[in-house]
mmCIF file of C-alpha atoms and ligand atoms in Angstrom:
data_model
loop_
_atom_site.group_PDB
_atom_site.id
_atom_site.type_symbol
_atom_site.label_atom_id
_atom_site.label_comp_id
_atom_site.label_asym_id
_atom_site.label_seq_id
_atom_site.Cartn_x
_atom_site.Cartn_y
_atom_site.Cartn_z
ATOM 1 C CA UNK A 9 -6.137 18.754 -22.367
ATOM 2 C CA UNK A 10 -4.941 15.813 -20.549
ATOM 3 C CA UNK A 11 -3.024 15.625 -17.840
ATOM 4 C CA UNK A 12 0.607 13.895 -17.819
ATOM 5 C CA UNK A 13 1.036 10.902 -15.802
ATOM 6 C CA UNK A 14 4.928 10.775 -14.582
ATOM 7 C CA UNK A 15 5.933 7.751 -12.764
ATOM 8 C CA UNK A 16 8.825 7.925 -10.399
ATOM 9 C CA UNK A 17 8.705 4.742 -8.663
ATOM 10 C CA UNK A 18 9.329 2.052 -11.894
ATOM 11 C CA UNK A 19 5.216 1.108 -11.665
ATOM 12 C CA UNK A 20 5.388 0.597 -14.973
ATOM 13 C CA UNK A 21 2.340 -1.019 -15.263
ATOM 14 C CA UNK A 22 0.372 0.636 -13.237
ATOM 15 C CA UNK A 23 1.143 3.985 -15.291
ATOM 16 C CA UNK A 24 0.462 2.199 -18.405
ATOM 17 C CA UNK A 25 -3.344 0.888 -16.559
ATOM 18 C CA UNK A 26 -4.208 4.116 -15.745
ATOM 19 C CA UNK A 27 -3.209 6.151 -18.695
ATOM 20 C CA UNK A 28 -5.294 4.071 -20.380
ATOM 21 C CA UNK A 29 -8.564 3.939 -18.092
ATOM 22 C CA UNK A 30 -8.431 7.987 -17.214
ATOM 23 C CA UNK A 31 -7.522 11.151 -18.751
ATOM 24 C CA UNK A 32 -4.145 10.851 -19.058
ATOM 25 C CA UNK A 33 -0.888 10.668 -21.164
ATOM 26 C CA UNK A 34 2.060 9.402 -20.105
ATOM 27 C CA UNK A 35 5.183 11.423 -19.417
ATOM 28 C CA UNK A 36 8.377 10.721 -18.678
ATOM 29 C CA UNK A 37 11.076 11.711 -16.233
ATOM 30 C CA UNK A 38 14.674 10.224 -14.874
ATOM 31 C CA UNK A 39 15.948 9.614 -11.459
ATOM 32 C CA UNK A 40 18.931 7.893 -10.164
ATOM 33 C CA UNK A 41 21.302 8.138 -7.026
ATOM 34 C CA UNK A 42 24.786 9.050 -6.925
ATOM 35 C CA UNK A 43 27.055 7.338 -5.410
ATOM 36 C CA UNK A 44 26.850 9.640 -2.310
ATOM 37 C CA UNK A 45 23.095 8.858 -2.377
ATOM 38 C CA UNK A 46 21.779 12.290 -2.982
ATOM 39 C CA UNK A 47 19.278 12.021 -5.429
ATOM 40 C CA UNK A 48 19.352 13.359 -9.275
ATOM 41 C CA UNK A 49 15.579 14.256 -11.137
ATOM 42 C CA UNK A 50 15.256 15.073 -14.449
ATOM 43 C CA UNK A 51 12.237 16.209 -16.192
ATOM 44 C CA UNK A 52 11.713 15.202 -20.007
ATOM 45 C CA UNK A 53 8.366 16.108 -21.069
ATOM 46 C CA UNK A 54 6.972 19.626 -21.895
ATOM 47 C CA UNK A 55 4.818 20.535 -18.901
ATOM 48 C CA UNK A 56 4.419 24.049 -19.933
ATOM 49 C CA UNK A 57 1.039 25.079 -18.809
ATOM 50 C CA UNK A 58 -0.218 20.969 -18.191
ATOM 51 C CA UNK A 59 -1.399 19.934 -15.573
ATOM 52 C CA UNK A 60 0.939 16.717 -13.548
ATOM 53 C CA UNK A 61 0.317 13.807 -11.985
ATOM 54 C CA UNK A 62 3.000 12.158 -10.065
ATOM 55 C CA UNK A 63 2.808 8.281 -9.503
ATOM 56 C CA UNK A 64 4.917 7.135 -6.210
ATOM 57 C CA UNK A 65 4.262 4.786 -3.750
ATOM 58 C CA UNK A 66 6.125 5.165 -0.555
ATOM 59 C CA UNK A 67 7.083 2.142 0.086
ATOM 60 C CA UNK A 68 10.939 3.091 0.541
ATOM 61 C CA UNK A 69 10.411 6.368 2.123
ATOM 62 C CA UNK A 70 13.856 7.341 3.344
ATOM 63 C CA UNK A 71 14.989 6.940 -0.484
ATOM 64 C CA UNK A 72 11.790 8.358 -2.337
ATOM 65 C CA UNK A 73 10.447 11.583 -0.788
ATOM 66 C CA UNK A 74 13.500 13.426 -1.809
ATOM 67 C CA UNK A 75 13.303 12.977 -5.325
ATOM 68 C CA UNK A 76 9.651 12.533 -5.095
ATOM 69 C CA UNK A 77 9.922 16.623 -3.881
ATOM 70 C CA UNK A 78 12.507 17.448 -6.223
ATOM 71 C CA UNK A 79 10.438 16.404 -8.827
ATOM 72 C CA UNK A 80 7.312 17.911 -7.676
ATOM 73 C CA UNK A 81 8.886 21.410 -7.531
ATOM 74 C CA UNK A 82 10.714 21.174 -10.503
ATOM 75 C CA UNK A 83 7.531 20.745 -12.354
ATOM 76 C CA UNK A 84 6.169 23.799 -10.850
ATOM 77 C CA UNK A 85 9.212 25.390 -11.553
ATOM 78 C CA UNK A 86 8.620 23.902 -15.368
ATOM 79 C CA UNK A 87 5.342 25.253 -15.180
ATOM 80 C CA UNK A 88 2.574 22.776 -14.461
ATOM 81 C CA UNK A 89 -0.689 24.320 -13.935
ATOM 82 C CA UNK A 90 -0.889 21.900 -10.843
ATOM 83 C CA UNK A 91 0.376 18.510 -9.361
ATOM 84 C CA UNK A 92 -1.414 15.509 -8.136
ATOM 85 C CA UNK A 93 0.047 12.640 -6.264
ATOM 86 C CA UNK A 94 -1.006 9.507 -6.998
ATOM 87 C CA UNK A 95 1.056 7.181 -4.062
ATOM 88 C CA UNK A 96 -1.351 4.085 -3.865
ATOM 89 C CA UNK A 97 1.181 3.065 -0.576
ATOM 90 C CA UNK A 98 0.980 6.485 1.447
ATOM 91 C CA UNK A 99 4.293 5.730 4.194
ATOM 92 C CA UNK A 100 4.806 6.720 7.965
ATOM 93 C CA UNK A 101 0.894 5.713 8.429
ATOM 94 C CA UNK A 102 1.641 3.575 11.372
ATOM 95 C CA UNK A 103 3.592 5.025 13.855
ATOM 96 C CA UNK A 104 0.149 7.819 14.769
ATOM 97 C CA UNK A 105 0.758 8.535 18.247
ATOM 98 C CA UNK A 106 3.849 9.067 20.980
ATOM 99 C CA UNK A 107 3.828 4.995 22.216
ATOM 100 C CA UNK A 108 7.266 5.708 24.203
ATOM 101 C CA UNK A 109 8.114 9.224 25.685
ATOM 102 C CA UNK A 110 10.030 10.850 22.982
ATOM 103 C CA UNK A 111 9.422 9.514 20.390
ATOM 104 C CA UNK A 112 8.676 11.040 17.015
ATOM 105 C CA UNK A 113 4.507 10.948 16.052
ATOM 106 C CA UNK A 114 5.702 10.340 12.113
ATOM 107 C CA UNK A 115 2.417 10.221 10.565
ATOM 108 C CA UNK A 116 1.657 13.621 11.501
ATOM 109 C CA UNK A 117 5.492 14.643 10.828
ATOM 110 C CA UNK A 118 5.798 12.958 7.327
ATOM 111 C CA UNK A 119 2.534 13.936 6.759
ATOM 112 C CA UNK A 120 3.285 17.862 7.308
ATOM 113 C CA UNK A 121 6.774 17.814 4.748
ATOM 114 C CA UNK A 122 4.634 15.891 2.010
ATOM 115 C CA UNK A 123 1.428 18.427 1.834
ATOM 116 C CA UNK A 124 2.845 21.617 0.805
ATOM 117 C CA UNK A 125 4.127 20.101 -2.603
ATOM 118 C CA UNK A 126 0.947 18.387 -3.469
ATOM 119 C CA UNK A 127 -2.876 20.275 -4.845
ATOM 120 C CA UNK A 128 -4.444 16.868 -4.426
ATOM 121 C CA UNK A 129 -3.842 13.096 -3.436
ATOM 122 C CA UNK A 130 -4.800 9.545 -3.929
ATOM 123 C CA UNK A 131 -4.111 6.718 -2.072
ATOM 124 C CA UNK A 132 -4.818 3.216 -1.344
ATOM 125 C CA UNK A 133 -5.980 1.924 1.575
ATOM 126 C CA UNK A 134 -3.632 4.005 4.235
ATOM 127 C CA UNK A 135 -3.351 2.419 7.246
ATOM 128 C CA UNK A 136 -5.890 4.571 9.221
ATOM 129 C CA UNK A 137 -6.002 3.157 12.710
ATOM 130 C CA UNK A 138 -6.338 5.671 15.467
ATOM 131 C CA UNK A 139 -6.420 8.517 13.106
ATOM 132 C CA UNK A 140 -9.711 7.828 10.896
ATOM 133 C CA UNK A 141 -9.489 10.598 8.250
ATOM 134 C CA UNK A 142 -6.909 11.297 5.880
ATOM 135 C CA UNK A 143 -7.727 14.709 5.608
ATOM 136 C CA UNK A 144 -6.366 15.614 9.269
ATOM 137 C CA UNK A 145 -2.721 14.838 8.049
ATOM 138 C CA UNK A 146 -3.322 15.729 4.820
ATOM 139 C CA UNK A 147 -5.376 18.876 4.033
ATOM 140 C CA UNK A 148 -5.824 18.839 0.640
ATOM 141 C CA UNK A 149 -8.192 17.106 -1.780
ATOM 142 C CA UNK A 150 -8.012 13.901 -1.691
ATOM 143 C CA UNK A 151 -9.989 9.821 -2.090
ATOM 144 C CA UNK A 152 -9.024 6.974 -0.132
ATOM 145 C CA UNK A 153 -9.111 4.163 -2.941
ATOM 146 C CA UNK A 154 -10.672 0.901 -1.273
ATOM 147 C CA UNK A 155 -9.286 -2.188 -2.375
ATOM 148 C CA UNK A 156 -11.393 -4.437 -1.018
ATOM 149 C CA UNK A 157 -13.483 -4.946 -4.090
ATOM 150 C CA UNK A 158 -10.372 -6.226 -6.269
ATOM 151 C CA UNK A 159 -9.467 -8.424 -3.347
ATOM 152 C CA UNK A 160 -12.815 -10.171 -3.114
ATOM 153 C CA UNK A 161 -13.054 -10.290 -7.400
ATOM 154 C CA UNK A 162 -9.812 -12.129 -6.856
ATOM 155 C CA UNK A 163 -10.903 -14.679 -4.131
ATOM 156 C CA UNK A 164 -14.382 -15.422 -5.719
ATOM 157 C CA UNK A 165 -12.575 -16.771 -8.718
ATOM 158 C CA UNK A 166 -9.552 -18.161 -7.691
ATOM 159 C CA UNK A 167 -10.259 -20.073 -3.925
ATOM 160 C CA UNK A 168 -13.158 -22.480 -4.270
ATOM 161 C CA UNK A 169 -13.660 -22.561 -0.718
ATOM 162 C CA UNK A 170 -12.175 -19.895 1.055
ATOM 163 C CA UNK A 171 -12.328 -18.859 4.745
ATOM 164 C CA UNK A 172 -11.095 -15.429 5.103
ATOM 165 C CA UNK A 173 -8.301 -14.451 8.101
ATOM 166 C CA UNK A 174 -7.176 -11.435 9.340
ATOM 167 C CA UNK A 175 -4.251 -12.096 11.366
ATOM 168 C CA UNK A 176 -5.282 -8.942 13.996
ATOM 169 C CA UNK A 177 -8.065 -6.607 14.737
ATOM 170 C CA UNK A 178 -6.507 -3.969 12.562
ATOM 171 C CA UNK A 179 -7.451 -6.493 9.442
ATOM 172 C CA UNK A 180 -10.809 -6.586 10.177
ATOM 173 C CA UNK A 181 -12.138 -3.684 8.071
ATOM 174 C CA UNK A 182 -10.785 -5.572 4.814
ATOM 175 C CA UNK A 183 -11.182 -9.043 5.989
ATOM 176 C CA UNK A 184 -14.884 -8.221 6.731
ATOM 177 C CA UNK A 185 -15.403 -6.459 3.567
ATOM 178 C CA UNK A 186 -13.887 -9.143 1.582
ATOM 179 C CA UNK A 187 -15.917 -11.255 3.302
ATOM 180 C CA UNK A 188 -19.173 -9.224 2.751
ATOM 181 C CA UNK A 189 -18.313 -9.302 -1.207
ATOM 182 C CA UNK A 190 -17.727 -13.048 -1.691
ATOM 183 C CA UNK A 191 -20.062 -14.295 1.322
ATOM 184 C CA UNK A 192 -17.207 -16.495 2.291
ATOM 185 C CA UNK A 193 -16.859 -17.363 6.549
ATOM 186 C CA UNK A 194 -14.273 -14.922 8.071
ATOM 187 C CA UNK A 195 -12.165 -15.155 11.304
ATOM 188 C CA UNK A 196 -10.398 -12.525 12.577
ATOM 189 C CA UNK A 197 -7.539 -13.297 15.018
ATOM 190 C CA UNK A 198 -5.432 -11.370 17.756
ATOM 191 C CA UNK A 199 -1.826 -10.063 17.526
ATOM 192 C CA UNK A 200 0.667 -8.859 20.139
ATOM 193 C CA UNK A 201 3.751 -7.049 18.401
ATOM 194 C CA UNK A 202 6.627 -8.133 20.415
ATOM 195 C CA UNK A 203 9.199 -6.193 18.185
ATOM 196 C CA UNK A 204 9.519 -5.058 14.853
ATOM 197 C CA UNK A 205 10.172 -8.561 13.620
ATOM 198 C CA UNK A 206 8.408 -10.546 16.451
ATOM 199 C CA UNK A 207 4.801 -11.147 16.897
ATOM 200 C CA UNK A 208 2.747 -13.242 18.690
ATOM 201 C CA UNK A 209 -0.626 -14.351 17.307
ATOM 202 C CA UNK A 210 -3.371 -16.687 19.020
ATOM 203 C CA UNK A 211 -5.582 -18.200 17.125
ATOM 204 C CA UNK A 212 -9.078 -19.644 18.146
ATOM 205 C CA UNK A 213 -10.758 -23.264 17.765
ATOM 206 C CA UNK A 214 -10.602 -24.000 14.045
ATOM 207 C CA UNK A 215 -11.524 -27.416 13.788
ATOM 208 C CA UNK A 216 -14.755 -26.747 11.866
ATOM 209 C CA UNK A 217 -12.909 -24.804 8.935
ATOM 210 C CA UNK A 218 -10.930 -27.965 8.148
ATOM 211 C CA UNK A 219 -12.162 -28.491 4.660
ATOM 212 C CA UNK A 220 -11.374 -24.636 3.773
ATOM 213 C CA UNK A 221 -8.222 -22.711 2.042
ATOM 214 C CA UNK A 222 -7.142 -20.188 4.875
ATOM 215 C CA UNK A 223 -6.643 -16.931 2.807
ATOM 216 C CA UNK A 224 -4.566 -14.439 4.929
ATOM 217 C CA UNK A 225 -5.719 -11.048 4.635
ATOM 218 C CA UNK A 226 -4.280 -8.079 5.392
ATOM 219 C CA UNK A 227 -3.204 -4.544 4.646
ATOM 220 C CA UNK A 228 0.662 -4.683 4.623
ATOM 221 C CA UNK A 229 3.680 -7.053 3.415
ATOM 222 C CA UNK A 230 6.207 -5.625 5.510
ATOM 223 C CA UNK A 231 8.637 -8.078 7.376
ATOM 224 C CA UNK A 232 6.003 -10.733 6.990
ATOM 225 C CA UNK A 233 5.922 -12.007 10.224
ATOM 226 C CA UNK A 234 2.321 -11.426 10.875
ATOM 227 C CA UNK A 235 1.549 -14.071 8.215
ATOM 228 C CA UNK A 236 4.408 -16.112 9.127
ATOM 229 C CA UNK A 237 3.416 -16.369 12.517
ATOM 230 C CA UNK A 238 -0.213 -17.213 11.745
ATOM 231 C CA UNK A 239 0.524 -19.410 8.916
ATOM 232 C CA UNK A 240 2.408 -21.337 11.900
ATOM 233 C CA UNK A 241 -0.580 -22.005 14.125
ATOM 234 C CA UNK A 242 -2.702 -22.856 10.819
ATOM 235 C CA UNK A 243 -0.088 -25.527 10.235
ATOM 236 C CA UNK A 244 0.087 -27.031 13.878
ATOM 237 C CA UNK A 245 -4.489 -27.113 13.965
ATOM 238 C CA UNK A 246 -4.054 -28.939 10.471
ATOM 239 C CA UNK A 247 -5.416 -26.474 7.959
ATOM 240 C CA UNK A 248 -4.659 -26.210 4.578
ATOM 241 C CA UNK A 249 -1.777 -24.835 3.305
ATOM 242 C CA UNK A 250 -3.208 -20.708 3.542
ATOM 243 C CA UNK A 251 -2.487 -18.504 0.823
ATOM 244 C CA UNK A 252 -2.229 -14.630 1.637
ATOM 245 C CA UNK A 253 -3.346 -11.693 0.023
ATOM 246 C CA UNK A 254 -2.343 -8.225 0.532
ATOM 247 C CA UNK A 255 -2.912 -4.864 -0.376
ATOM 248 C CA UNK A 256 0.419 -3.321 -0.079
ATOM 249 C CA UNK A 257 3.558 -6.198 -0.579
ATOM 250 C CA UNK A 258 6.384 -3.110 0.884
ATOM 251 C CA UNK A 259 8.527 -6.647 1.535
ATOM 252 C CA UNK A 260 10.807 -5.558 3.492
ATOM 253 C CA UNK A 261 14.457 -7.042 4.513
ATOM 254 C CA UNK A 262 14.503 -10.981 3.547
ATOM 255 C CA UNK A 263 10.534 -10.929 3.710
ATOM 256 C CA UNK A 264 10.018 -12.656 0.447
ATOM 257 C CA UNK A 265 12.493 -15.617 0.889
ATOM 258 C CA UNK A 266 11.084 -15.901 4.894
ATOM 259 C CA UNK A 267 7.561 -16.390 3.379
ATOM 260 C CA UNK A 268 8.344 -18.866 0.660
ATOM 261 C CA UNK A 269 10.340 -20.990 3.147
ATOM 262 C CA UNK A 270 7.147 -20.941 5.106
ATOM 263 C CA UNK A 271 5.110 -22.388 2.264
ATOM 264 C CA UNK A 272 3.064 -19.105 1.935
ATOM 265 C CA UNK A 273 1.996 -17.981 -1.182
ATOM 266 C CA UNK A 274 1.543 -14.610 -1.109
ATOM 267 C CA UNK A 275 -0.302 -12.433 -3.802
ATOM 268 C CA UNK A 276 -0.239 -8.209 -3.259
ATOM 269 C CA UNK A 277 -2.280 -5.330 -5.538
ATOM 270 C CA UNK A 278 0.223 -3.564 -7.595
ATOM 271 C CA UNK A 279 -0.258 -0.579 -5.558
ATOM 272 C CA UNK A 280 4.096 -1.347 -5.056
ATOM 273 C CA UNK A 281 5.789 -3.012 -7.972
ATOM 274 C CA UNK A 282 6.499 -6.564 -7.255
ATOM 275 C CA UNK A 283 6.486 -10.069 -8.711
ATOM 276 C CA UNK A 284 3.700 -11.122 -6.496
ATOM 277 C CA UNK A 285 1.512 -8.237 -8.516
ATOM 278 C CA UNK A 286 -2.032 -9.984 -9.492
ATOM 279 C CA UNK A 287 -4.348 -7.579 -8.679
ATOM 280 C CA UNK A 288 -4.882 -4.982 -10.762
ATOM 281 C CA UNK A 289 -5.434 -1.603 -9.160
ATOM 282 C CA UNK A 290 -5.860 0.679 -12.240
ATOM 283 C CA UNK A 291 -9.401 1.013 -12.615
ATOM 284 C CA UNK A 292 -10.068 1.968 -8.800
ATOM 285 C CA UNK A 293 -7.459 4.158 -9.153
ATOM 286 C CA UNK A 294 -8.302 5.748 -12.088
ATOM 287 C CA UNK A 295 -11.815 6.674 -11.538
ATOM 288 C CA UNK A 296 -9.965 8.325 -8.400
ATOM 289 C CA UNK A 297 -8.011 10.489 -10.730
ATOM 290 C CA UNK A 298 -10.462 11.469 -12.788
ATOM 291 C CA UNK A 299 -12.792 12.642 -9.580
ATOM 292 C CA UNK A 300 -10.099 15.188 -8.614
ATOM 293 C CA UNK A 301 -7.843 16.201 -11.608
ATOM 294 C CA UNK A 302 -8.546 19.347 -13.312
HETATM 295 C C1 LIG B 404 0.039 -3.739 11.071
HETATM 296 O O1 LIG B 404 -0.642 -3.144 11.819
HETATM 297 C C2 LIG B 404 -0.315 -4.031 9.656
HETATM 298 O O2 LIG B 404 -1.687 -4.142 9.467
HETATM 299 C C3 LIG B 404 0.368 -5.306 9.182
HETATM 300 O O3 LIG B 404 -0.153 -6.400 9.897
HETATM 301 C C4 LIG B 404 1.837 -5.218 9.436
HETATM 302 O O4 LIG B 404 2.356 -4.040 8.883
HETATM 303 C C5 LIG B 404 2.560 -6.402 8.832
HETATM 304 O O5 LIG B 404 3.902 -6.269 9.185
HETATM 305 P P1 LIG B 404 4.905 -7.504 9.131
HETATM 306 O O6 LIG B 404 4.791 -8.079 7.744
HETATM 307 O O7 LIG B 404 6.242 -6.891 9.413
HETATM 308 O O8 LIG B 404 4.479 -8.462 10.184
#
């Protein structure tokens, strides 16, 4: 029988994608906050002996995992046979090692309250920098969904002549990918993070790319000062207005009004719900699903 497919995040359309590309049907549950902010989670489908499949990205962390938790163990509790999450933005990726004394190593932390509720896991390109596999926070089956592919489909048909960016070092493994895919010219620039809304970015001689659209290309959305900040220097060489693509829009704070006011058009996967959504994630995702659902 098919599994159910809850969604707790509002992705919609993502649920809707992927119920219809893999094996499963659509279920439905409720969440809201009080106004004390704990967190209320209501199942509303049968899940009697079913298998579950939680969709969540984690792009507001703080205010997800709870109910994401509540819901997972309620549905044990309902009896599910087992539960999957999908979370195509996996959170807490980037802080992976102790950069200050004292601080917390929250990859590893997050990583080690998430895995006991879970019997498997997808995700979308997590940022993996210094730790390269998944399965050393997360020890339980799992894929790492690519998205390069969709990104590139998306270039080749909408930028006639593109030349790919990554804004820092960290970029590179999609930037160069993209790149691969669409045989387009790729740069790939360096970034000093000055704060968490301050970074500096140098960009090379790019005299020669005149005649191209910059596409930005990177991983994350957050503040959007990585794009803003190269956008900047793109400006003051005399490029092209750039247009940026991301995997993961989280748009943080004021990030969406800070980009347009920059004259960045910015276009994101709909691995987090958002109105810059154009890529569609559902197949990738799905054939994930079906590789590891009972
Ligand atoms: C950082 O390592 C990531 O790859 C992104 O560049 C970063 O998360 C973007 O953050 P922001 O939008 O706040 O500059």
């Amino acid at each position: 029988m098919n599994s159910l497919l809850f969604c707790l995040d509002g992705n919609l359309a993502l649920q809707t994608g992927l119920a219809a590309r893999a094996r499963l049907q659509p279920a439905a549950c409720q969440r809201w906050q009080f106004p004390d902010e704990e967190s209320y989670v209501r199942v509303l489908s049968n899940v009697q002996g079913r298998d579950a499949v939680v969709l969540c990205s984690l792009h507001r962390p703080d205010t997800l995992f709870i109910p994401l938790c509540l819901l997972m163990e309620t549905l044990r509790e309902l009896g599910a046979r087992s539960v999957g999450l999908v979370a195509p933005y996996l959170a807490y990726m980037r802080q992976d090692q102790r950069f200050h004394p004292g601080e917390a190593v929250s990859a590893r932390l997050f990583a080690d309250l998430l895995a006991p509720h879970i019997d498997w896991l997808v995700t979308v390109d997590p940022h993996l920098h210094r730790i390269h596999d998944l399965g050393t926070l997360y020890p339980v089956p799992h894929r790492v969904v690519h998205a390069a592919p969709a990104l590139a489909a998306w270039v080749a048909s909408e930028i006639a002549q593109p030349l790919l960016i990554g804004p820092d070092s960290e970029s590179e493994q999609w930037v160069s990918e993209v790149a691969r895919l669409t045989k387009a010219p790729f740069i790939v620039l360096q970034k000093v993070r000055l704060g968490d809304r301050k970074v500096a970015v140098s960009v090379p001689d790019i005299e020669r790319w005149r005649e191209h659209t910059p596409v930005l290309i990177d991983d994350i959305i957050s503040t959007g000062r990585t794009l803003i900040e190269t956008a900047g220097h793109l400006q003051r060489a005399g490029m092209r207005p750039p247009v940026a693509l991301a995997v993961h829009g989280v748009y943080a704070e004021h990030a969406e009004r800070d980009l347009q006011a920059a004259g960045i058009q910015a276009f994101t996967s709909n691995s987090i719900p958002h109105a810059s959504n154009t890529i569609d994630l559902s197949e990738l995702v799905g054939q994930a699903i079906e590789e590891l659902a009972p």
